[in-house]
XYZ file of N, CA and C in Angstrom:
783
model
N 23.617 -13.252 -25.778
C 24.047 -13.936 -24.562
C 25.519 -13.635 -24.312
N 25.857 -13.183 -23.115
C 27.222 -12.842 -22.756
C 27.862 -14.005 -22.014
N 29.077 -14.364 -22.378
C 29.751 -15.496 -21.756
C 29.980 -15.237 -20.277
N 29.877 -16.302 -19.467
C 30.097 -16.198 -18.038
C 31.581 -16.218 -17.731
N 32.049 -15.300 -16.907
C 33.424 -15.289 -16.466
C 33.533 -16.095 -15.182
N 34.751 -16.511 -14.842
C 34.923 -17.455 -13.749
C 35.113 -16.804 -12.390
N 35.805 -15.684 -12.340
C 36.151 -15.109 -11.043
C 34.990 -14.288 -10.503
N 34.310 -14.824 -9.488
C 33.142 -14.168 -8.929
C 33.404 -13.759 -7.492
N 33.050 -12.520 -7.160
C 33.219 -11.994 -5.808
C 31.830 -11.745 -5.235
N 31.423 -12.499 -4.218
C 30.104 -12.258 -3.618
C 30.008 -10.834 -3.078
N 28.872 -10.187 -3.320
C 28.627 -8.839 -2.827
C 27.705 -8.924 -1.620
N 28.199 -8.427 -0.492
C 27.439 -8.481 0.741
C 26.656 -7.184 0.913
N 25.679 -7.233 1.821
C 24.866 -6.057 2.091
C 23.491 -6.199 1.485
N 22.561 -5.415 1.989
C 21.180 -5.530 1.546
C 20.494 -6.667 2.279
N 19.182 -6.773 2.052
C 18.414 -7.735 2.827
C 17.684 -8.781 2.000
N 17.474 -8.512 0.723
C 16.518 -9.337 -0.007
C 17.154 -10.271 -1.011
N 18.048 -9.808 -1.865
C 18.517 -10.589 -2.998
C 19.726 -11.439 -2.635
N 19.597 -12.745 -2.770
C 20.715 -13.668 -2.571
C 21.441 -13.890 -3.898
N 22.702 -14.313 -3.825
C 23.419 -14.745 -5.012
C 23.935 -13.641 -5.900
N 24.113 -12.430 -5.371
C 24.636 -11.320 -6.168
C 26.158 -11.353 -6.113
N 26.812 -11.337 -7.279
C 28.274 -11.407 -7.333
C 28.805 -10.356 -8.301
N 30.061 -9.984 -8.065
C 30.758 -9.098 -9.000
C 31.674 -9.928 -9.871
N 31.646 -9.662 -11.158
C 32.543 -10.301 -12.122
C 33.168 -9.187 -12.946
N 34.424 -8.854 -12.650
C 35.075 -7.752 -13.351
C 34.346 -6.450 -13.100
N 33.953 -5.782 -14.177
C 33.232 -4.519 -14.069
C 31.726 -4.702 -14.177
N 31.258 -5.920 -13.900
C 29.827 -6.190 -13.966
C 29.341 -6.819 -12.672
N 28.034 -6.796 -12.505
C 27.362 -7.470 -11.393
C 26.401 -8.486 -11.982
N 26.428 -9.700 -11.440
C 25.502 -10.752 -11.881
C 24.483 -10.983 -10.768
N 23.213 -11.013 -11.157
C 22.132 -11.147 -10.179
C 21.120 -12.173 -10.669
N 20.553 -12.963 -9.768
C 19.466 -13.857 -10.171
C 18.285 -13.048 -10.699
N 17.600 -13.590 -11.685
C 16.434 -12.892 -12.225
C 15.223 -13.161 -11.345
N 14.229 -12.309 -11.504
C 12.969 -12.440 -10.780
C 11.852 -12.044 -11.731
N 10.594 -12.226 -11.344
C 9.504 -11.813 -12.238
C 9.553 -10.331 -12.605
N 10.186 -9.495 -11.762
C 10.236 -8.063 -12.050
C 11.413 -7.664 -12.938
N 12.309 -8.612 -13.274
C 13.509 -8.266 -14.033
C 13.198 -7.564 -15.369
N 12.250 -8.051 -16.189
C 11.983 -7.338 -17.453
C 11.554 -5.889 -17.239
N 10.721 -5.639 -16.230
C 10.281 -4.271 -15.966
C 11.445 -3.411 -15.484
N 12.284 -3.972 -14.610
C 13.434 -3.222 -14.105
C 14.403 -2.907 -15.241
N 14.652 -3.875 -16.128
C 15.554 -3.626 -17.257
C 14.995 -2.530 -18.164
N 13.701 -2.557 -18.391
C 13.098 -1.500 -19.216
C 13.286 -0.136 -18.557
N 13.134 -0.086 -17.242
C 13.340 1.168 -16.519
C 14.784 1.633 -16.624
N 15.739 0.727 -16.410
C 17.150 1.113 -16.456
C 17.541 1.585 -17.854
N 17.002 0.967 -18.876
C 17.289 1.429 -20.241
C 16.664 2.798 -20.487
N 15.491 3.030 -19.933
C 14.867 4.345 -20.045
C 15.724 5.408 -19.363
N 16.233 5.089 -18.166
C 17.084 6.037 -17.447
C 18.354 6.348 -18.234
N 18.920 5.328 -18.865
C 20.120 5.551 -19.685
C 19.800 6.483 -20.846
N 18.680 6.228 -21.519
C 18.300 7.068 -22.654
C 17.998 8.500 -22.216
N 17.520 8.645 -20.972
C 17.200 9.973 -20.460
C 18.435 10.720 -19.969
N 19.591 10.038 -19.947
C 20.824 10.683 -19.516
C 21.044 10.674 -18.021
N 20.271 9.890 -17.278
C 20.457 9.796 -15.834
C 21.617 8.838 -15.569
N 22.696 9.346 -14.968
C 23.885 8.522 -14.779
C 24.011 7.966 -13.367
N 22.940 8.056 -12.587
C 22.989 7.573 -11.214
C 22.384 6.207 -11.025
N 22.500 5.333 -12.027
C 21.968 3.975 -11.938
C 22.825 3.058 -12.797
N 22.850 1.763 -12.485
C 23.602 0.829 -13.324
C 22.960 0.695 -14.702
N 23.758 0.210 -15.656
C 23.272 -0.045 -17.009
C 23.053 -1.543 -17.217
N 22.121 -1.858 -18.070
C 21.852 -3.252 -18.407
C 22.843 -3.708 -19.474
N 23.536 -4.821 -19.201
C 24.460 -5.404 -20.170
C 23.812 -6.568 -20.904
N 23.105 -7.416 -20.182
C 22.457 -8.561 -20.812
C 22.251 -9.681 -19.821
N 22.345 -10.915 -20.320
C 22.186 -12.112 -19.492
C 23.413 -12.992 -19.679
N 23.775 -13.763 -18.643
C 24.924 -14.654 -18.800
C 24.465 -16.090 -19.033
N 25.424 -16.997 -19.163
C 25.112 -18.378 -19.481
C 24.393 -19.124 -18.377
N 24.351 -18.543 -17.180
C 23.640 -19.158 -16.055
C 22.246 -18.551 -15.879
N 21.854 -17.726 -16.825
C 20.536 -17.123 -16.754
C 20.431 -15.962 -15.793
N 21.559 -15.404 -15.384
C 21.557 -14.253 -14.486
C 21.598 -12.958 -15.291
N 21.023 -11.903 -14.723
C 21.138 -10.604 -15.369
C 22.548 -10.061 -15.162
N 23.009 -9.286 -16.129
C 24.310 -8.633 -16.038
C 24.084 -7.130 -16.071
N 24.558 -6.460 -15.016
C 24.496 -5.013 -14.927
C 25.915 -4.474 -14.777
N 26.103 -3.221 -15.123
C 27.411 -2.617 -14.881
C 27.631 -2.456 -13.378
N 28.879 -2.627 -12.956
C 29.239 -2.420 -11.555
C 29.410 -0.925 -11.317
N 28.767 -0.417 -10.276
C 28.865 1.012 -9.933
C 29.851 1.135 -8.775
N 31.036 1.710 -9.008
C 32.046 1.789 -7.950
C 31.660 2.775 -6.864
N 32.142 2.512 -5.663
C 31.883 3.390 -4.540
C 31.650 2.590 -3.280
N 31.118 3.234 -2.268
C 30.865 2.585 -0.989
C 29.402 2.751 -0.597
N 28.922 1.828 0.229
C 27.562 1.898 0.746
C 27.601 1.679 2.254
N 26.460 1.866 2.896
C 26.371 1.588 4.318
C 26.609 2.812 5.181
N 26.429 2.625 6.483
C 26.531 3.724 7.434
C 27.974 4.115 7.679
N 28.229 5.408 7.692
C 29.550 5.943 7.998
C 29.423 7.409 8.345
N 30.519 8.006 8.746
C 30.485 9.409 9.137
C 29.962 10.298 8.015
N 30.343 9.983 6.783
C 29.955 10.849 5.677
C 28.479 10.719 5.352
N 27.882 9.566 5.611
C 26.497 9.346 5.197
C 25.482 10.055 6.089
N 25.887 10.505 7.266
C 24.937 11.152 8.172
C 25.053 12.676 8.152
N 25.860 13.220 7.266
C 26.021 14.677 7.203
C 24.828 15.325 6.510
N 24.624 16.609 6.829
C 23.579 17.361 6.143
C 23.869 17.458 4.650
N 25.138 17.594 4.294
C 25.507 17.703 2.874
C 25.108 16.443 2.104
N 25.318 15.284 2.721
C 24.941 14.033 2.059
C 23.427 13.943 1.904
N 22.697 14.392 2.909
C 21.237 14.330 2.847
C 20.701 15.233 1.739
N 21.276 16.417 1.620
C 20.861 17.339 0.556
C 21.126 16.729 -0.814
N 22.307 16.162 -0.990
C 22.645 15.575 -2.283
C 21.761 14.372 -2.594
N 21.414 13.602 -1.571
C 20.523 12.463 -1.802
C 19.151 12.936 -2.250
N 18.646 13.994 -1.635
C 17.354 14.541 -2.049
C 17.408 15.004 -3.504
N 18.497 15.644 -3.879
C 18.645 16.100 -5.268
C 18.750 14.919 -6.219
N 19.465 13.871 -5.794
C 19.614 12.683 -6.634
C 18.273 11.983 -6.814
N 17.490 11.893 -5.748
C 16.173 11.272 -5.857
C 15.275 12.087 -6.775
N 15.335 13.403 -6.655
C 14.527 14.247 -7.533
C 14.947 14.055 -8.994
N 16.246 14.001 -9.250
C 16.729 13.772 -10.613
C 16.241 12.425 -11.146
N 16.261 11.410 -10.289
C 15.779 10.084 -10.688
C 14.297 10.137 -11.037
N 13.506 10.730 -10.173
C 12.069 10.824 -10.450
C 11.817 11.582 -11.746
N 12.508 12.685 -11.943
C 12.329 13.457 -13.174
C 12.686 12.617 -14.400
N 13.741 11.795 -14.269
C 14.185 10.978 -15.404
C 13.196 9.874 -15.745
N 12.348 9.464 -14.781
C 11.369 8.415 -15.076
C 10.154 8.951 -15.816
N 10.016 10.261 -15.907
C 8.875 10.818 -16.622
C 8.903 10.348 -18.078
N 7.761 9.940 -18.547
C 7.672 9.375 -19.887
C 7.711 7.861 -19.901
N 8.152 7.257 -18.810
C 8.114 5.800 -18.717
C 6.676 5.384 -18.412
N 6.151 4.350 -19.093
C 4.732 3.999 -18.904
C 4.416 3.519 -17.494
N 3.564 4.240 -16.799
C 3.201 3.884 -15.431
C 2.230 2.720 -15.377
N 1.681 2.340 -16.526
C 0.729 1.231 -16.573
C 1.405 -0.103 -16.865
N 2.714 -0.104 -17.041
C 3.424 -1.349 -17.323
C 3.266 -2.322 -16.160
N 3.077 -3.616 -16.487
C 2.956 -4.658 -15.471
C 4.326 -5.257 -15.155
N 4.359 -6.116 -14.137
C 5.550 -6.905 -13.871
C 6.390 -6.451 -12.706
N 5.961 -5.425 -11.962
C 6.730 -4.954 -10.826
C 6.559 -5.886 -9.632
N 7.508 -5.839 -8.730
C 7.453 -6.671 -7.530
C 6.237 -6.334 -6.668
N 5.894 -5.077 -6.606
C 4.767 -4.671 -5.778
C 5.194 -4.430 -4.340
N 4.228 -4.041 -3.516
C 4.513 -3.752 -2.117
C 3.592 -2.664 -1.618
N 3.897 -2.118 -0.445
C 3.065 -1.049 0.102
C 3.108 0.166 -0.826
N 2.060 0.987 -0.750
C 2.012 2.120 -1.675
C 1.073 3.200 -1.160
N 1.118 4.323 -1.841
C 0.237 5.447 -1.583
C -1.133 5.144 -2.182
N -2.166 5.816 -1.679
C -3.487 5.675 -2.279
C -3.677 6.621 -3.459
N -2.838 7.626 -3.568
C -2.939 8.579 -4.676
C -2.456 7.932 -5.971
N -2.866 8.502 -7.093
C -2.488 7.964 -8.402
C -0.978 8.065 -8.603
N -0.360 7.056 -9.231
C 1.088 7.105 -9.482
C 1.474 8.316 -10.329
N 2.652 8.856 -9.997
C 3.191 9.999 -10.733
C 4.500 9.658 -11.429
N 5.270 8.761 -10.819
C 6.607 8.414 -11.290
C 6.847 6.937 -10.985
N 8.004 6.433 -11.419
C 8.479 5.154 -10.916
C 9.368 5.453 -9.709
N 9.026 4.897 -8.571
C 9.823 5.100 -7.372
C 10.813 3.967 -7.173
N 11.932 4.263 -6.546
C 12.878 3.196 -6.189
C 12.297 2.344 -5.081
N 11.720 2.984 -4.064
C 10.962 2.347 -2.987
C 11.797 1.476 -2.052
N 13.123 1.598 -2.110
C 13.962 0.795 -1.209
C 15.327 1.466 -1.020
N 15.319 2.784 -0.809
C 16.597 3.487 -0.692
C 17.141 3.383 0.731
N 17.558 2.198 1.083
C 18.245 1.968 2.343
C 19.673 2.499 2.234
N 20.395 2.462 3.339
C 21.790 2.908 3.324
C 22.642 2.043 2.406
N 22.228 0.778 2.198
C 22.997 -0.139 1.365
C 22.726 0.055 -0.119
N 21.701 0.818 -0.474
C 21.329 0.956 -1.879
C 21.661 2.324 -2.478
N 22.488 3.086 -1.772
C 22.983 4.369 -2.286
C 24.501 4.304 -2.339
N 25.062 4.570 -3.515
C 26.506 4.527 -3.721
C 27.108 5.906 -3.469
N 28.113 5.939 -2.587
C 28.848 7.175 -2.304
C 30.210 7.138 -2.987
N 30.587 8.274 -3.550
C 31.954 8.498 -4.024
C 32.352 9.919 -3.665
N 33.578 10.082 -3.214
C 34.080 11.412 -2.838
C 33.169 12.089 -1.823
N 32.610 11.285 -0.922
C 31.805 11.833 0.154
C 30.400 12.252 -0.223
N 29.941 11.898 -1.428
C 28.615 12.327 -1.865
C 27.843 11.165 -2.473
N 26.523 11.127 -2.290
C 25.715 10.119 -2.979
C 25.785 10.337 -4.490
N 26.133 9.265 -5.207
C 26.308 9.399 -6.654
C 25.359 8.527 -7.471
N 24.883 7.428 -6.874
C 24.069 6.501 -7.663
C 23.150 5.690 -6.762
N 22.103 5.161 -7.371
C 21.148 4.280 -6.721
C 21.309 2.891 -7.318
N 21.219 1.859 -6.496
C 21.313 0.492 -6.987
C 20.160 -0.335 -6.424
N 20.050 -1.566 -6.911
C 19.052 -2.537 -6.443
C 17.636 -2.013 -6.635
N 17.156 -2.098 -7.873
C 15.833 -1.592 -8.226
C 14.756 -2.677 -8.173
N 15.007 -3.765 -7.457
C 14.065 -4.883 -7.435
C 12.676 -4.493 -6.955
N 12.577 -3.525 -6.050
C 11.289 -3.140 -5.482
C 10.731 -1.862 -6.115
N 11.344 -1.405 -7.215
C 10.827 -0.227 -7.917
C 9.405 -0.498 -8.399
N 8.604 0.581 -8.458
C 7.217 0.426 -8.905
C 6.586 1.799 -9.102
N 5.489 1.871 -9.839
C 4.784 3.141 -9.979
C 4.259 3.615 -8.625
N 4.447 4.886 -8.321
C 4.015 5.427 -7.038
C 3.996 6.947 -7.129
N 3.803 7.589 -6.004
C 3.875 9.048 -5.964
C 5.289 9.466 -5.559
N 5.622 10.688 -5.893
C 6.911 11.230 -5.448
C 6.981 11.215 -3.914
N 5.888 11.592 -3.260
C 5.898 11.676 -1.813
C 6.118 10.316 -1.168
N 5.540 9.269 -1.731
C 5.739 7.946 -1.135
C 7.214 7.552 -1.176
N 7.883 7.825 -2.276
C 9.301 7.486 -2.368
C 10.138 8.370 -1.452
N 9.730 9.624 -1.278
C 10.396 10.505 -0.313
C 10.241 9.938 1.097
N 9.032 9.535 1.457
C 8.780 8.966 2.780
C 9.602 7.702 2.993
N 9.624 6.835 1.984
C 10.394 5.597 2.093
C 11.872 5.891 2.299
N 12.372 6.896 1.616
C 13.780 7.276 1.762
C 14.051 7.863 3.149
N 13.179 8.738 3.610
C 13.371 9.364 4.911
C 13.251 8.366 6.060
N 12.528 7.293 5.845
C 12.466 6.218 6.861
C 13.869 5.799 7.273
N 14.783 5.720 6.301
C 16.141 5.241 6.564
C 17.137 6.360 6.790
N 16.878 7.536 6.205
C 17.905 8.567 6.177
C 17.646 9.726 7.130
N 16.417 9.915 7.614
C 16.198 10.995 8.586
C 16.836 10.680 9.946
N 16.636 9.456 10.475
C 15.706 8.394 10.083
C 14.444 8.430 10.940
N 13.330 7.919 10.372
C 12.089 7.797 11.139
C 12.103 6.409 11.772
N 12.591 6.337 12.991
C 12.793 5.048 13.654
C 12.968 5.254 15.146
N 12.694 4.220 15.900
C 12.982 4.238 17.331
C 14.501 4.201 17.506
N 15.071 5.108 18.300
C 16.521 5.115 18.489
C 17.112 3.785 18.932
N 16.316 2.947 19.585
C 16.836 1.651 20.026
C 17.271 0.803 18.845
N 16.713 1.079 17.668
C 17.031 0.301 16.468
C 18.080 0.964 15.589
N 18.653 2.077 16.054
C 19.613 2.809 15.247
C 21.039 2.565 15.709
N 21.966 2.714 14.768
C 23.386 2.682 15.101
C 23.742 3.965 15.841
N 24.806 3.943 16.654
C 25.188 5.140 17.425
C 25.331 6.398 16.581
N 25.825 6.291 15.354
C 26.007 7.472 14.515
C 24.693 8.183 14.192
N 23.589 7.455 14.234
C 22.306 8.036 13.867
C 21.492 8.523 15.061
N 21.858 8.111 16.240
C 20.996 8.386 17.406
C 20.963 9.850 17.798
N 21.984 10.603 17.478
C 22.005 12.008 17.866
C 21.498 12.948 16.798
N 20.986 12.438 15.707
C 20.533 13.295 14.614
C 19.221 13.994 14.960
N 19.058 15.213 14.485
C 17.824 15.970 14.668
C 16.874 15.584 13.526
N 15.988 14.648 13.810
C 15.149 14.072 12.756
C 14.254 15.129 12.125
N 13.637 15.972 12.938
C 12.762 17.000 12.383
C 13.494 17.939 11.441
N 14.678 18.375 11.843
C 15.466 19.264 10.987
C 15.863 18.570 9.700
N 16.147 17.274 9.784
C 16.542 16.529 8.585
C 15.350 16.303 7.645
N 14.170 16.114 8.204
C 12.982 16.032 7.358
C 12.826 17.319 6.553
N 12.964 18.446 7.235
C 12.812 19.747 6.585
C 13.904 19.967 5.541
N 15.138 19.618 5.892
C 16.260 19.821 4.982
C 16.082 19.011 3.706
N 15.660 17.758 3.844
C 15.458 16.897 2.677
C 14.336 17.451 1.804
N 13.235 17.834 2.430
C 12.111 18.361 1.667
C 12.471 19.656 0.943
N 13.257 20.499 1.602
C 13.701 21.737 0.948
C 14.559 21.424 -0.273
N 15.495 20.483 -0.118
C 16.417 20.159 -1.207
C 15.690 19.473 -2.361
N 14.721 18.630 -2.039
C 13.965 17.941 -3.089
C 12.985 18.898 -3.770
N 12.435 19.826 -2.992
C 11.396 20.705 -3.502
C 10.005 20.159 -3.252
N 9.806 19.480 -2.108
C 8.492 18.942 -1.761
C 7.539 20.109 -1.509
N 6.400 20.172 -2.201
C 5.477 21.312 -2.032
C 4.781 21.272 -0.671
N 4.262 22.429 -0.223
C 3.629 22.512 1.104
C 2.513 21.493 1.320
N 1.684 21.250 0.322
C 0.566 20.311 0.508
C 1.072 18.899 0.821
N 2.197 18.514 0.217
C 2.756 17.191 0.486
C 3.473 17.151 1.836
N 4.079 18.256 2.231
C 4.730 18.289 3.548
C 3.702 18.076 4.657
N 2.514 18.645 4.473
C 1.476 18.483 5.481
C 0.995 17.036 5.577
N 1.182 16.289 4.491
C 0.711 14.900 4.447
C 1.820 13.884 4.713
N 3.058 14.335 4.821
C 4.204 13.423 4.859
C 4.136 12.431 6.022
N 3.872 12.898 7.211
C 3.869 12.009 8.371
C 2.663 11.077 8.368
N 1.556 11.561 7.859
C 0.378 10.698 7.696
C 0.697 9.537 6.759
N 1.391 9.846 5.659
C 1.759 8.799 4.717
C 2.808 7.866 5.315
N 3.717 8.402 6.124
C 4.707 7.550 6.795
C 4.006 6.534 7.688
N 2.996 6.963 8.406
C 2.251 6.039 9.271
C 1.554 4.966 8.435
N 0.938 5.391 7.339
C 0.263 4.434 6.459
C 1.260 3.430 5.899
N 2.447 3.909 5.542
C 3.471 3.011 5.015
C 3.889 1.983 6.063
N 4.059 2.404 7.315
C 4.414 1.452 8.369
C 3.360 0.348 8.470
N 2.099 0.730 8.460
C 1.024 -0.253 8.576
C 1.058 -1.250 7.420
N 1.197 -0.718 6.219
C 1.144 -1.591 5.045
C 2.425 -2.391 4.870
N 3.564 -1.815 5.205
C 4.826 -2.551 5.102
C 4.836 -3.744 6.043
N 4.298 -3.553 7.231
C 4.230 -4.656 8.195
C 3.429 -5.817 7.604
N 2.281 -5.498 7.025
C 1.432 -6.547 6.452
C 2.100 -7.231 5.267
N 2.724 -6.439 4.390
C 3.385 -6.996 3.209
C 4.547 -7.907 3.614
N 5.383 -7.438 4.534
C 6.545 -8.228 4.946
C 6.130 -9.519 5.654
N 5.111 -9.430 6.472
C 4.632 -10.638 7.146
C 4.148 -11.668 6.128
N 3.443 -11.217 5.100
C 2.977 -12.135 4.066
C 4.119 -12.744 3.276
N 5.121 -11.944 2.927
C 6.248 -12.472 2.167
C 7.090 -13.415 3.016
N 7.190 -13.132 4.309
C 7.975 -13.996 5.188
C 7.396 -15.400 5.250
N 6.088 -15.516 5.082
C 5.451 -16.827 5.142
C 5.912 -17.730 4.003
N 6.423 -17.122 2.927
C 6.895 -17.905 1.782
C 8.337 -18.370 1.950
N 9.021 -17.928 3.003
C 10.400 -18.353 3.260
C 11.414 -17.457 2.579
N 12.662 -17.920 2.513
C 13.729 -17.193 1.843
C 14.197 -15.987 2.631
N 14.715 -14.992 1.906
C 15.292 -13.806 2.538
C 14.279 -13.028 3.361
N 13.039 -12.956 2.883
C 12.018 -12.237 3.636
C 11.778 -12.899 4.985
N 11.775 -14.229 4.992
C 11.582 -14.934 6.260
C 12.726 -14.665 7.223
N 13.951 -14.589 6.697
C 15.098 -14.295 7.562
C 15.000 -12.887 8.137
N 14.570 -11.940 7.315
C 14.407 -10.576 7.805
C 13.348 -10.518 8.902
N 12.251 -11.213 8.680
C 11.170 -11.218 9.661
C 11.632 -11.872 10.964
N 12.319 -13.004 10.838
C 12.823 -13.688 12.025
C 13.851 -12.832 12.763
N 14.539 -11.947 12.031
C 15.520 -11.066 12.634
C 14.925 -9.830 13.282
N 13.598 -9.738 13.312
C 12.951 -8.646 14.027
C 12.438 -7.512 13.178
N 12.322 -7.703 11.861
C 11.877 -6.613 10.989
C 10.499 -6.095 11.381
N 9.596 -7.012 11.697
C 8.250 -6.608 12.089
C 8.238 -5.781 13.357
N 9.026 -6.207 14.338
C 9.101 -5.460 15.597
C 9.693 -4.059 15.385
N 10.673 -3.947 14.490
C 11.272 -2.636 14.212
C 10.258 -1.698 13.566
N 9.438 -2.235 12.671
C 8.399 -1.409 12.056
C 7.412 -0.921 13.109
N 6.998 -1.806 14.000
C 6.063 -1.434 15.056
C 6.657 -0.361 15.978
N 7.924 -0.520 16.328
C 8.557 0.483 17.197
C 8.685 1.823 16.488
N 9.004 1.789 15.197
C 9.114 3.047 14.441
C 7.771 3.760 14.391
N 6.694 3.008 14.188
C 5.362 3.612 14.142
C 4.996 4.234 15.489
N 5.335 3.542 16.579
C 5.051 4.073 17.912
C 5.881 5.328 18.186
N 7.135 5.316 17.744
C 7.995 6.501 17.921
C 7.432 7.684 17.145
N 6.944 7.426 15.943
C 6.349 8.494 15.138
C 5.120 9.066 15.827
N 4.277 8.211 16.367
C 3.093 8.689 17.080
C 3.488 9.623 18.229
N 4.519 9.259 18.946
C 4.940 10.036 20.111
C 5.513 11.396 19.732
N 6.218 11.456 18.593
C 6.950 12.671 18.231
C 6.325 13.418 17.052
N 5.141 13.029 16.643
C 4.563 13.576 15.408
C 4.408 15.096 15.450
N 3.915 15.643 16.538
C 3.671 17.091 16.582
C 4.959 17.879 16.388
N 6.024 17.459 17.055
C 7.302 18.141 16.932
C 7.852 18.018 15.508
N 7.761 16.843 14.923
C 8.254 16.640 13.567
C 7.420 17.461 12.574
N 6.124 17.470 12.762
C 5.235 18.194 11.856
C 5.551 19.694 11.861
N 5.900 20.207 13.038
C 6.225 21.633 13.136
C 7.426 21.997 12.275
N 8.390 21.111 12.165
C 9.550 21.363 11.295
C 9.119 21.430 9.831
N 8.124 20.645 9.466
C 7.734 20.541 8.062
C 6.875 21.704 7.600
N 6.099 22.298 8.504
C 5.130 23.310 8.073
C 5.470 24.719 8.548
N 6.505 24.872 9.370
C 6.846 26.204 9.888
C 7.461 27.078 8.793
């Protein structure tokens, strides 16, 4: 048990976890049913030499988990929408997936959520929003907030990441910096950098549509229980998913051509 320090700095950003604070060079977070599985994953990543994730320190006197603080910046900015950042993120995600190999995919205790119908291949982060990627020196360096990690396919985690970073979304829901991006070209660039094989590229948009359908259902169910999920739903999360799915339907042929040409 690690003693609790007094000076706590609330960490803003993200949508789901309340009560996250920084204490010195550590982050304190409330535990959840998935905490043991996430800690096992983070320890596996450390043993595998993957340095793009926080380390587990222990628990504090208030029953919160203690992780190392990963310095850097998150969120939308000029540097995060560059092609160079997208390439590095694809490489970082591939490195993460490779590092999870050997971790038991049959382990229980994950948060759960929407998923692929194919058999799991890796542990996916499954929530790589702009707030969950740490940038330093203009490049993505680390992934944080593994609360929604779970066994899945590589392609599902790629699709989940591209939802936010291509982005696959109705422009009405995007910040000005993202509205002028060439989504099809960015899909291709990410897949090239990650090394997504041709068979998966042909299935990518189909899986994106399936994810929209299932994410809507999952979020609606979680919102009924209240808390952060309810706030996200009340803030229009469901409507944004529906608009993104409609935008994908409208532009699918053009996007698909970038992936298979």
